[in-house]
Coordinates of C-alpha atoms in Angstrom, one line a residue:
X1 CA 19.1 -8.4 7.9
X2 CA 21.5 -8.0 10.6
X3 CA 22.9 -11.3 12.6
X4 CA 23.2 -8.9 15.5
X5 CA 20.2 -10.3 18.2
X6 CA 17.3 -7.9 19.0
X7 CA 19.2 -5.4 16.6
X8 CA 21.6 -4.3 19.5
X9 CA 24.1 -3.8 17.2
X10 CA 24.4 0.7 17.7
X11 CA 26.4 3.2 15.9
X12 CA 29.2 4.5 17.6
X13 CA 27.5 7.6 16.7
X14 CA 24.2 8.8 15.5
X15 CA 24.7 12.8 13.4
X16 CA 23.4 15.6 15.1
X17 CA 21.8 16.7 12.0
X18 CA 20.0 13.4 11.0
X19 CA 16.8 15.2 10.6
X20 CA 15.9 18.9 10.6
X21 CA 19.1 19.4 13.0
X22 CA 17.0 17.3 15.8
X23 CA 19.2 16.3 18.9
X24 CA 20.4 13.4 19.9
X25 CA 18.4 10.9 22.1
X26 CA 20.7 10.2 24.6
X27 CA 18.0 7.1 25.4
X28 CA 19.0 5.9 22.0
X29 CA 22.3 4.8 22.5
X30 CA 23.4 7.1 19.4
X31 CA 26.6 7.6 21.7
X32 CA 27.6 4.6 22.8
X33 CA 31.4 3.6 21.8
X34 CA 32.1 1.2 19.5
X35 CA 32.6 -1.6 22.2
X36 CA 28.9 -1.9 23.7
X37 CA 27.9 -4.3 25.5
X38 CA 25.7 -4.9 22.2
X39 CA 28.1 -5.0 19.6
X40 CA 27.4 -6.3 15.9
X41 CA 27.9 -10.1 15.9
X42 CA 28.2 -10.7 19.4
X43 CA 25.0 -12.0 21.1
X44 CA 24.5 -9.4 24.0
X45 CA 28.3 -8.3 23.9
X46 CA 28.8 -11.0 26.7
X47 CA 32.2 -12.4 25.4
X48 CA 33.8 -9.4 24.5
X49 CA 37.3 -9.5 22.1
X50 CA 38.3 -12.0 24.5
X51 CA 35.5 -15.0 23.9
X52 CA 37.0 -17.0 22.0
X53 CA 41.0 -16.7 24.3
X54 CA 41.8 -17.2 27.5
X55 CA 38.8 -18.0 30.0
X56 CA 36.9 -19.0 27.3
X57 CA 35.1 -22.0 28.9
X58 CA 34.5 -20.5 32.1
X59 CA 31.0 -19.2 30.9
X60 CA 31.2 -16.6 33.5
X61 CA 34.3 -15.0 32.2
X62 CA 33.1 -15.7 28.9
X63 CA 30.3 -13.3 29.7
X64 CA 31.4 -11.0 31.9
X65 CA 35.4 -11.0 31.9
X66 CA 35.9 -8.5 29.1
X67 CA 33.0 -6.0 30.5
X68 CA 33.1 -2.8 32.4
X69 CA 31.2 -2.2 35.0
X70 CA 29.3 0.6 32.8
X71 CA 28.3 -2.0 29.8
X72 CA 27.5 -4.3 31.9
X73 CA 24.8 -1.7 33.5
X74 CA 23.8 -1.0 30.1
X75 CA 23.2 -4.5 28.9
X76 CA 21.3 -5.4 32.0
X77 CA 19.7 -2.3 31.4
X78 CA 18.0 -2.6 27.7
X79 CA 17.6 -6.7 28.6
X80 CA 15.3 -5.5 31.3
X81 CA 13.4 -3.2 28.8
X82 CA 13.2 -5.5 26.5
X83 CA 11.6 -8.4 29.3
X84 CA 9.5 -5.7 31.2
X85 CA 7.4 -4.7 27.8
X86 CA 3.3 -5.1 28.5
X87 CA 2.3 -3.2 25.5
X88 CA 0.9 -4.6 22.1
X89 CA 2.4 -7.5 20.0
X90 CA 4.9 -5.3 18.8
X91 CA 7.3 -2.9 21.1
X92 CA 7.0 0.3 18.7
X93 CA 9.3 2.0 20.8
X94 CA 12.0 -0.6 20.4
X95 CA 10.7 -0.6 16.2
X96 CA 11.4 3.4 15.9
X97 CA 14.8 2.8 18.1
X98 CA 16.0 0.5 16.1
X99 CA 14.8 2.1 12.7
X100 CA 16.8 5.6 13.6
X101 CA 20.1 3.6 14.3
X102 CA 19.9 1.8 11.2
X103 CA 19.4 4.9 10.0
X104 CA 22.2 6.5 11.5
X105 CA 24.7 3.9 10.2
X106 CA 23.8 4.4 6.4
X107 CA 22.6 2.6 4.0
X108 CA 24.2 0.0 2.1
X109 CA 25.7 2.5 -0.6
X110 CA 27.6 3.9 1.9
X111 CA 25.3 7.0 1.9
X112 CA 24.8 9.1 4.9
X113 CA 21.4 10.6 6.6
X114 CA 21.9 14.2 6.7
X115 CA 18.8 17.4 7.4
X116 CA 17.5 19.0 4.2
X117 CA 18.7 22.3 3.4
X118 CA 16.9 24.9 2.4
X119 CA 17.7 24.7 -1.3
X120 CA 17.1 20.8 -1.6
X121 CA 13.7 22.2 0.8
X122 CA 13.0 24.2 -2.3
X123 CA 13.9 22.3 -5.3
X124 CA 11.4 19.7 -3.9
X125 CA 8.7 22.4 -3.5
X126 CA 9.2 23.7 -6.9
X127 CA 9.2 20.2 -8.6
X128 CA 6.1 19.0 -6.9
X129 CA 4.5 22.0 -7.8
X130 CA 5.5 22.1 -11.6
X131 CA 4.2 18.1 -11.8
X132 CA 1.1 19.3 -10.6
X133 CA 0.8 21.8 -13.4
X134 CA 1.7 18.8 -15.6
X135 CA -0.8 16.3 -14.3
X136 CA -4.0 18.8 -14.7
X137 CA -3.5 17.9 -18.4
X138 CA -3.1 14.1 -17.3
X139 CA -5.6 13.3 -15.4
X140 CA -9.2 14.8 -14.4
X141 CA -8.5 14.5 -10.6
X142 CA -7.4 17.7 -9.2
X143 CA -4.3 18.4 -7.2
X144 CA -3.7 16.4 -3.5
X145 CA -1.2 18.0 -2.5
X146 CA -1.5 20.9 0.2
X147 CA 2.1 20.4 0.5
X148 CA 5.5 19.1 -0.7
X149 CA 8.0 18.5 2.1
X150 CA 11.9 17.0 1.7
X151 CA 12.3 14.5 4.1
X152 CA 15.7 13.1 5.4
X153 CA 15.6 9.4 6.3
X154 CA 15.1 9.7 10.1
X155 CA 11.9 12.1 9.2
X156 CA 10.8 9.4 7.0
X157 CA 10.8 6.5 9.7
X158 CA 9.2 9.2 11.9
X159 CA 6.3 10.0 9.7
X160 CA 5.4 6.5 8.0
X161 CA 5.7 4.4 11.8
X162 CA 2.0 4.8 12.4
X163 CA 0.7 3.2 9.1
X164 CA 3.4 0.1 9.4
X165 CA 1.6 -0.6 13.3
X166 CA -1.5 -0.4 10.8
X167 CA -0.2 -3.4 8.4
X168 CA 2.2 -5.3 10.8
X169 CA -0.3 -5.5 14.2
X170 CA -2.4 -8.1 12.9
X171 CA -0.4 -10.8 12.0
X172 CA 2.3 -9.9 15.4
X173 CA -1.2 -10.3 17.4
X174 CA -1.6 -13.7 15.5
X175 CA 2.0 -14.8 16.3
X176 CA 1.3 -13.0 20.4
X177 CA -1.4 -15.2 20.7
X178 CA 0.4 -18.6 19.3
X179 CA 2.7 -18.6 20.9
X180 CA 0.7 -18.5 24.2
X181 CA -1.5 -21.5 22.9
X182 CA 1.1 -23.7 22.0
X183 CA 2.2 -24.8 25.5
X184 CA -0.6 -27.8 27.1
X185 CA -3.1 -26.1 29.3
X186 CA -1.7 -27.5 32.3
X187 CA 1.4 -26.0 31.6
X188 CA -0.1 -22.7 31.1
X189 CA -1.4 -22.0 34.4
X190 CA 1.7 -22.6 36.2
X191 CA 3.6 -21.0 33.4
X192 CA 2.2 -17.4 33.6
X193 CA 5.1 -15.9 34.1
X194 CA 6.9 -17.6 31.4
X195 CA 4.2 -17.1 28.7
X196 CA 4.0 -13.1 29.8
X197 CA 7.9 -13.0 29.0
X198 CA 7.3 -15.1 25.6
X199 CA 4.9 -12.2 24.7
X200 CA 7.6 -9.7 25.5
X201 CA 10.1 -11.5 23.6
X202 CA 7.9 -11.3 21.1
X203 CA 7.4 -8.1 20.9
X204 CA 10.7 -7.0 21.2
X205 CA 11.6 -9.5 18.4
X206 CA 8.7 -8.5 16.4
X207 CA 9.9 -4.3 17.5
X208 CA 13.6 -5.1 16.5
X209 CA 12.7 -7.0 13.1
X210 CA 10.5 -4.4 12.1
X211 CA 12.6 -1.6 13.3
X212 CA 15.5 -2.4 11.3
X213 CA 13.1 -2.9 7.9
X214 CA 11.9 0.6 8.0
X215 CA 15.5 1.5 8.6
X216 CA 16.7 -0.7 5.6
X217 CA 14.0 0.7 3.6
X218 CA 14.1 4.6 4.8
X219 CA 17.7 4.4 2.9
X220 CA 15.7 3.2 -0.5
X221 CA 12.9 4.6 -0.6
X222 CA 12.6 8.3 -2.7
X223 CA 8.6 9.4 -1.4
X224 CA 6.2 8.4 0.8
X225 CA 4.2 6.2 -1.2
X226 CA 6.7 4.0 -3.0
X227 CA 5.0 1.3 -1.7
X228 CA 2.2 1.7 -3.5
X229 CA 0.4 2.6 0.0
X230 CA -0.1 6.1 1.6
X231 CA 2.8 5.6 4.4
X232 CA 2.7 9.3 5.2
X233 CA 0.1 12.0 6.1
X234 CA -2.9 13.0 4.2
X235 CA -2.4 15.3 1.5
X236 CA 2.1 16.3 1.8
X237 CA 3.8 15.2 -0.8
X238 CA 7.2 14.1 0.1
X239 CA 10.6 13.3 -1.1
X240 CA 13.7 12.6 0.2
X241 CA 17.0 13.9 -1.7
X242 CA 19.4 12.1 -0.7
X243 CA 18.2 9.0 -1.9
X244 CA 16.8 10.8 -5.0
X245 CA 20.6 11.7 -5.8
X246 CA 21.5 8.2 -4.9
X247 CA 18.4 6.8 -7.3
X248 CA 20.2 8.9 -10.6
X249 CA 23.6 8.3 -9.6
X250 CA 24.3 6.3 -12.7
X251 CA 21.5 6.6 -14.5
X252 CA 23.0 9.6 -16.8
X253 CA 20.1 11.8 -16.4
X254 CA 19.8 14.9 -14.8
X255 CA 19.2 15.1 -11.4
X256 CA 16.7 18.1 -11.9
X257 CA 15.0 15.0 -14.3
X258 CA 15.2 12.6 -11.5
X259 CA 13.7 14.7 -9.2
X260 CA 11.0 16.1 -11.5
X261 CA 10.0 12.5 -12.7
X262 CA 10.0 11.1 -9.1
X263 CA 7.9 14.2 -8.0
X264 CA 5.4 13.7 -10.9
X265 CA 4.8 10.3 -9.2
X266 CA 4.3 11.2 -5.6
X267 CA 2.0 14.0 -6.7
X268 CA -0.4 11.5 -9.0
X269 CA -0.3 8.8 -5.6
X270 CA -1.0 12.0 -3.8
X271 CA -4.2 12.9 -5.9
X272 CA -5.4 9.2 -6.3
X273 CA -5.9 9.0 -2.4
X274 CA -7.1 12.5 -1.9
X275 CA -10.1 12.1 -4.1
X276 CA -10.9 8.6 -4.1
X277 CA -12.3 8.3 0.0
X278 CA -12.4 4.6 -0.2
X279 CA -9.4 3.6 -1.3
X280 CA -7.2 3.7 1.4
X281 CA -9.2 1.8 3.6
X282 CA -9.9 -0.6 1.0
X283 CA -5.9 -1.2 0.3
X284 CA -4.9 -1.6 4.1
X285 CA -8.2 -3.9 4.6
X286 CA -7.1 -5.8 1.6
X287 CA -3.8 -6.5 3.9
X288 CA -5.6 -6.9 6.6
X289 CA -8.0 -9.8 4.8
X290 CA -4.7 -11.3 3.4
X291 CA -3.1 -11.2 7.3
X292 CA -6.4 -12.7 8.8
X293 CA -5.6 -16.0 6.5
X294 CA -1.9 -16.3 7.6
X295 CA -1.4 -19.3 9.9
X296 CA 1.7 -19.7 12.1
X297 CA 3.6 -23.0 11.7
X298 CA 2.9 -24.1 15.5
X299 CA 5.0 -26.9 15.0
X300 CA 7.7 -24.9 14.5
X301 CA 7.0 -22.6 17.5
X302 CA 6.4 -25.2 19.8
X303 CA 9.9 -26.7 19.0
X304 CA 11.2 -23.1 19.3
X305 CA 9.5 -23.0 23.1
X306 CA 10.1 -26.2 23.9
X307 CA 13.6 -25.7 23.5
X308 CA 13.9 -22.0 25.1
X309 CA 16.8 -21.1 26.5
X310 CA 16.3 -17.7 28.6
X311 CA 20.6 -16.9 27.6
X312 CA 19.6 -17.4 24.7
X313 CA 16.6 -15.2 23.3
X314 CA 18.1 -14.9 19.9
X315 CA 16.6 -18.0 18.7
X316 CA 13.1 -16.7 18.6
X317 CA 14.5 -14.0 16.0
X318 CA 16.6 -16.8 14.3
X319 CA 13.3 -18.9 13.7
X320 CA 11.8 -15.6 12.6
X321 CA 14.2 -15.0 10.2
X322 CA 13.5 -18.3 8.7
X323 CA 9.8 -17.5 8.4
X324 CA 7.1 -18.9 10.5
X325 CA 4.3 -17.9 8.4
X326 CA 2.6 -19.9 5.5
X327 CA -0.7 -18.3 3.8
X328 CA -3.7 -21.1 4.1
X329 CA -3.9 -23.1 0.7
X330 CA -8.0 -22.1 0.8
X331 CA -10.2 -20.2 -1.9
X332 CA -10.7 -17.7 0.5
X333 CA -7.3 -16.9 1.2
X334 CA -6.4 -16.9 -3.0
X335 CA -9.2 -14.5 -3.1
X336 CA -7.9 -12.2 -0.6
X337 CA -4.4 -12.3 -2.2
X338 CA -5.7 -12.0 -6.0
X339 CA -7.9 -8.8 -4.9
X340 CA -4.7 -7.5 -2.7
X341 CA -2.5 -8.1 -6.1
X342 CA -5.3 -6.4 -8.2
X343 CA -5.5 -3.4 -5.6
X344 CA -1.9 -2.4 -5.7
X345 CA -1.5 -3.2 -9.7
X346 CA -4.4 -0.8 -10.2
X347 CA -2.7 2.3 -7.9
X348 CA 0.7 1.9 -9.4
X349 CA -0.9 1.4 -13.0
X350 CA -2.9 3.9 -13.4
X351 CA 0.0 6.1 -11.8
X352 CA 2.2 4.9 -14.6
X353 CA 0.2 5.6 -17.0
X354 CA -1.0 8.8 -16.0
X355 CA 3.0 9.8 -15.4
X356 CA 4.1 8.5 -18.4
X357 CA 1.3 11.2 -20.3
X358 CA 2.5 13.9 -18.6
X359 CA 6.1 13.0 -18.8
X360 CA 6.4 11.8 -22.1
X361 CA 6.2 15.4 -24.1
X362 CA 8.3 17.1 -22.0
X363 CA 11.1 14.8 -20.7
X364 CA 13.4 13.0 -23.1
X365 CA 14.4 10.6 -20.3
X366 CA 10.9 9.8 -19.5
X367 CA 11.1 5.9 -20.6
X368 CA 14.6 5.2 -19.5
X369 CA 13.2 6.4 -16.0
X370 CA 9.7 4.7 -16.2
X371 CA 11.1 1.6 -17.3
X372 CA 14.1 1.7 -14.4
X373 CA 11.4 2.6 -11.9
X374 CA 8.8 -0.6 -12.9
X375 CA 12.0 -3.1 -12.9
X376 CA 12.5 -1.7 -9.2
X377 CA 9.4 -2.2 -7.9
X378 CA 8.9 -6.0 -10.0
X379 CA 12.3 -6.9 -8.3
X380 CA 11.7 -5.2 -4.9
X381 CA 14.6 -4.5 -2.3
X382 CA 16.2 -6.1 0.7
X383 CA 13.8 -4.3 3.2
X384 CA 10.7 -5.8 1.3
X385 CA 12.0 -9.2 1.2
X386 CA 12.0 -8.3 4.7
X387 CA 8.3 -7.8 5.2
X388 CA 7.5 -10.9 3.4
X389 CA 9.2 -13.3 5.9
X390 CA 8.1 -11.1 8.7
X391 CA 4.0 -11.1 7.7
X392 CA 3.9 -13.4 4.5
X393 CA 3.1 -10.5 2.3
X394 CA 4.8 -8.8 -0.3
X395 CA 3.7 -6.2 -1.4
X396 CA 4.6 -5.5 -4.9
X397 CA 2.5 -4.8 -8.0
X398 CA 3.2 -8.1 -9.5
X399 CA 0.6 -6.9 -13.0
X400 CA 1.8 -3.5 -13.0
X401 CA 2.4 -3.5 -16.6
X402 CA -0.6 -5.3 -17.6
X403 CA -2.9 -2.4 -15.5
X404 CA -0.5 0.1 -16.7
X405 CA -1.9 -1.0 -20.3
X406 CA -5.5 -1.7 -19.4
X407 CA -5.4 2.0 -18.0
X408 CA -4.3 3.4 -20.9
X409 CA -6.2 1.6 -23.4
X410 CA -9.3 3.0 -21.2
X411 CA -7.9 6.5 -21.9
X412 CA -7.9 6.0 -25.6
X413 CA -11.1 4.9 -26.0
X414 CA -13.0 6.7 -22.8
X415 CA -11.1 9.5 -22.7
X416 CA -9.6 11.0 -19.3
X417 CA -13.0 11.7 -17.5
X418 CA -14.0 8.4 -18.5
X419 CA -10.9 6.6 -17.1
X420 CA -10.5 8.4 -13.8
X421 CA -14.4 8.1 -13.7
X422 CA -14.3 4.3 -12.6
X423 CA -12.2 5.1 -9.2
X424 CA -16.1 6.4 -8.2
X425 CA -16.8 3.1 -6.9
X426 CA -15.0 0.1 -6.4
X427 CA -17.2 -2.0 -8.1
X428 CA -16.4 0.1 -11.1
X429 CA -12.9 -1.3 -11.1
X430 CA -11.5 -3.9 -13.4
X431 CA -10.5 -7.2 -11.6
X432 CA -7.8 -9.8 -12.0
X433 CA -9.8 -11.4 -14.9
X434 CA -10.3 -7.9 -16.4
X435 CA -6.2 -7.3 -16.3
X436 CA -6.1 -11.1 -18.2
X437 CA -8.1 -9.5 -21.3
X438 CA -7.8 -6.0 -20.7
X439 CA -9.1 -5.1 -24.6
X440 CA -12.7 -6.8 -23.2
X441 CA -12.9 -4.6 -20.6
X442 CA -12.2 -1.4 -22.4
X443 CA -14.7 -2.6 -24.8
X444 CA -17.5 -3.9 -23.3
X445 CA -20.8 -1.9 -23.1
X446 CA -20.6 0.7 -20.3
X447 CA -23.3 0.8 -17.6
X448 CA -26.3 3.4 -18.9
X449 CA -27.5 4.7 -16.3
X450 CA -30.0 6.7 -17.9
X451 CA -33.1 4.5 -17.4
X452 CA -32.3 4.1 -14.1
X453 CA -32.8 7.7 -13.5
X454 CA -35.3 8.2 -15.9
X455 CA -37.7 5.6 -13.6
X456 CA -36.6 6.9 -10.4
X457 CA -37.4 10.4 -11.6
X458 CA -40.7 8.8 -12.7
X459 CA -41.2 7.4 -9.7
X460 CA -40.7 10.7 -7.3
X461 CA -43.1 12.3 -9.9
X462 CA -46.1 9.7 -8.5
X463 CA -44.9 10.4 -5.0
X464 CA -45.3 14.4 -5.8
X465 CA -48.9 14.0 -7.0
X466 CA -49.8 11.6 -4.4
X467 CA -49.3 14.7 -2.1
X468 CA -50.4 17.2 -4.6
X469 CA -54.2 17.0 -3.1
X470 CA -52.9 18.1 0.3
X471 CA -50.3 20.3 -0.9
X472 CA -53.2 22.1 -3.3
X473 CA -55.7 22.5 -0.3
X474 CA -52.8 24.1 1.7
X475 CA -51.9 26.2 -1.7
X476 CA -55.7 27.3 -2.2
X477 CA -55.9 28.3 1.3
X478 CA -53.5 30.4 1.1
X479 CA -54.7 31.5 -2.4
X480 CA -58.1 33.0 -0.6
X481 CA -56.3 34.3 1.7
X482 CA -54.0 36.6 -0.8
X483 CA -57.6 37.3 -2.2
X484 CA -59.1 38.2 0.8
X485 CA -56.2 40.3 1.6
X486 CA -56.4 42.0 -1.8
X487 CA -59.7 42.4 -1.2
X488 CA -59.5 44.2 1.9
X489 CA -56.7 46.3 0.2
X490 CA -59.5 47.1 -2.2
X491 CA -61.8 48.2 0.3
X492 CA -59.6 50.1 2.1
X493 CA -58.5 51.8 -1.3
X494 CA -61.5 52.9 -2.0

């Protein structure tokens, strides 16, 4: 995570083509020089190269000696942005700003954002489409897919912002709120003003924090539901080649391999959402359960407000850095965590077990890549880590392997049709005890639902006679009348 305050810390210079050749925001700051009045490591730029010399304890020089009159404008600028924020608990705009110039600087392998040509547009399209045609042998849920797209990075953070305001707003509304309560009551009604710039400094922490995660992240991730989540929109299947060619660097396959293996996984994520309705909303509410039991350490905060130095907003994200969350020690809150745990192992387990089916007969590299992919998402990366201080949640698949067995121990004895049959209903699902002995629920007696049927086709049968009576005096009505008529067709024959 960056030491930089609010994530001031710009590029000298964002690319032009970061994503599908889109220009620069000259709001963004993408071309301000390397001196800004926000410069990495330096709190609000206001000591300059010359802090620590000369002038140095003559606070005023200290902050303003070394600055032009146009950095100065510009700090005084975003600092007014940041304090005149009446939006939500988090500033999204500042999130997506600060996401695109993390972006813009690279990511830690030294790797640059760049736009997707048209043959890395293509190789994308054709992979997703031949995993498809691999995974209709896999796995009796059709195709989810109504298109594959190659993302850069900054097309990434674009795309997957809405669904990370879907996870993070609850728990930033919880830490909004706190941090209003923990001053006495008869402070707070003389200290509106104060508690309405807390709230902005929050969300401009909470913005900034966030912002540089999806940033960090946009530079590891290879699709758009590595997470085990569906960050992007319904039904396009995307990856992102530059980090795919980073991924196989030096794992000594073929990128074509890479990409193909990588594709086979987005596509199964891809038709696991489409066709299962529920399960989206019963993933994100799962988060949402989990954030509702997060409590904020007040005491914590309180010493945080208590000793608030307006010159020096940085230490509300220093004592977010440092975690001000703790999950409640209660059953309910173990329960929403276990079912949270058992969600995401079930998505990424079955989609390991479906890959590794359709993967296995035609790529030799198949478990050097399905084993380096499950040790990547058990160890998680920097911009995960990240998530988990900022809302007490990781989210990682902690029983992948043991759903990843479970799932294909139900394929051996139920057969494809009666694996992918159980994602019907979530009731249907194994649970956390199921993944402890996984043999008992492939085993145990499936639900017959035959009888059922059988007496509720019994009893619509009553309810059909019951009306016959009616039905019969309507039907012989009518009957006399067809006689009558034939009858009179009869007469008139004759």
């Amino acid at each position: 995570m960056s030491d930089t305050p609010f994530g001031f810390g710009l590029p000298p210079e964002e690319p032009d083509d970061g994503d599908e050749g889109k220009k620069k925001d000259p709001q963004s700051g993408g071309g301000q020089e390397p001196g800004n009045p926000f410069g990495p490591g330096n709190p609000f730029g206001f000591g300059g190269p010359g802090a620590g010399g000369p002038g140095a304890d003559n606070p005023f020089a200290a902050m303003f000696g070394s600055m032009n009159p146009t950095d100065l404008g510009a700090a005084f600028q975003q600092l007014g942005q940041m304090l005149s924020y009446e939006g939500g608990p988090v500033n999204w705009d500042m999130a997506k700003q600060i996401a695109r110039q993390t972006v813009a600087q690279g990511a830690p392998d030294g790797t640059k954002d760049a736009s997707v040509g048209p043959t890395e547009r293509n190789a994308v399209q054709e992979a997703v489409r031949l995993a498809d045609l691999w995974l209709d042998d896999a796995t009796a849920l059709p195709s989810g897919a109504g298109s594959a797209v190659a993302w850069s990075r900054a097309e990434w953070v674009e795309a997957t912002l809405p669904a990370w305001r879907e996870l993070v707003d609850p728990v930033a509304e919880r830490v909004g709120t706190a941090m209003g309560d923990v001053l006495p009551e008869e402070m707070q009604a003389m200290a509106g003003p104060l508690i309405g710039m807390m709230r902005s400094m929050g969300g401009a922490m909470f913005g900034t924090q966030i912002g540089q995660a999806v940033g960090v992240l946009a530079g590891e991730v290879v699709g758009s539901t590595d997470v085990g989540l569906p960050l992007g929109p319904a039904g396009k299947a995307a990856l992102l080649p530059a980090n795919i060619a980073a991924f196989g660097k030096d794992l000594g396959v073929p990128l074509e391999e890479v990409r193909l293996y990588l594709a086979l996984r987005e596509a199964a994520h891809q038709r696991l959402f489409a066709h299962v309705p529920w399960l989206r909303s019963h993933l994100f509410g799962a988060v949402d359960g989990y954030a509702r039991g997060i409590k904020v350490d007040t005491a914590k905060l309180e010493d945080v407000v208590g000793q608030f130095d307006p010159q020096n907003p940085e230490q509300l994200q220093e004592a977010l850095q440092q975690g001000m969350f703790q999950p409640e020690d209660t059953p309910e809150q173990k329960a929403a965590l276990a079912r949270l745990e058992t969600a995401l192992a079930l998505v990424e387990g079955w989609v390991d077990a479906v890959v590794h089916t359709a993967a296995k007969p035609r790529l030799g590299s198949a478990d050097a890549l399905r084993e380096t992919l499950r040790r990547r998402r058990a160890s998680g990366g920097p911009a995960e880590q990240t998530f988990a201080t900022l809302i007490g949640l990781e989210l990682r698949p902690r029983r992948l392997r043991d759903a990843s067995r479970l799932w294909a121990s139900l394929t051996d004895a139920r057969g494809v049709e009666g694996r992918d049959g159980l994602w019907e209903h979530p009731d249907m699902l194994p649970t956390a005890t199921d993944l402890d002995d996984p043999d008992g629920f492939v085993h145990r007696e499936q639900l017959d639902f035959s009888e059922l049927d059988k007496m509720l086709g019994e009893a619509a049968g009553k309810r059909d006679l019951k009306k016959k009576p009616e039905d019969g005096a309507a039907q012989g009505d009518t009957g006399e009348g067809d006689d009558g008529k034939g009858e009179a067709k009869g007469d008139g024959a004759e």
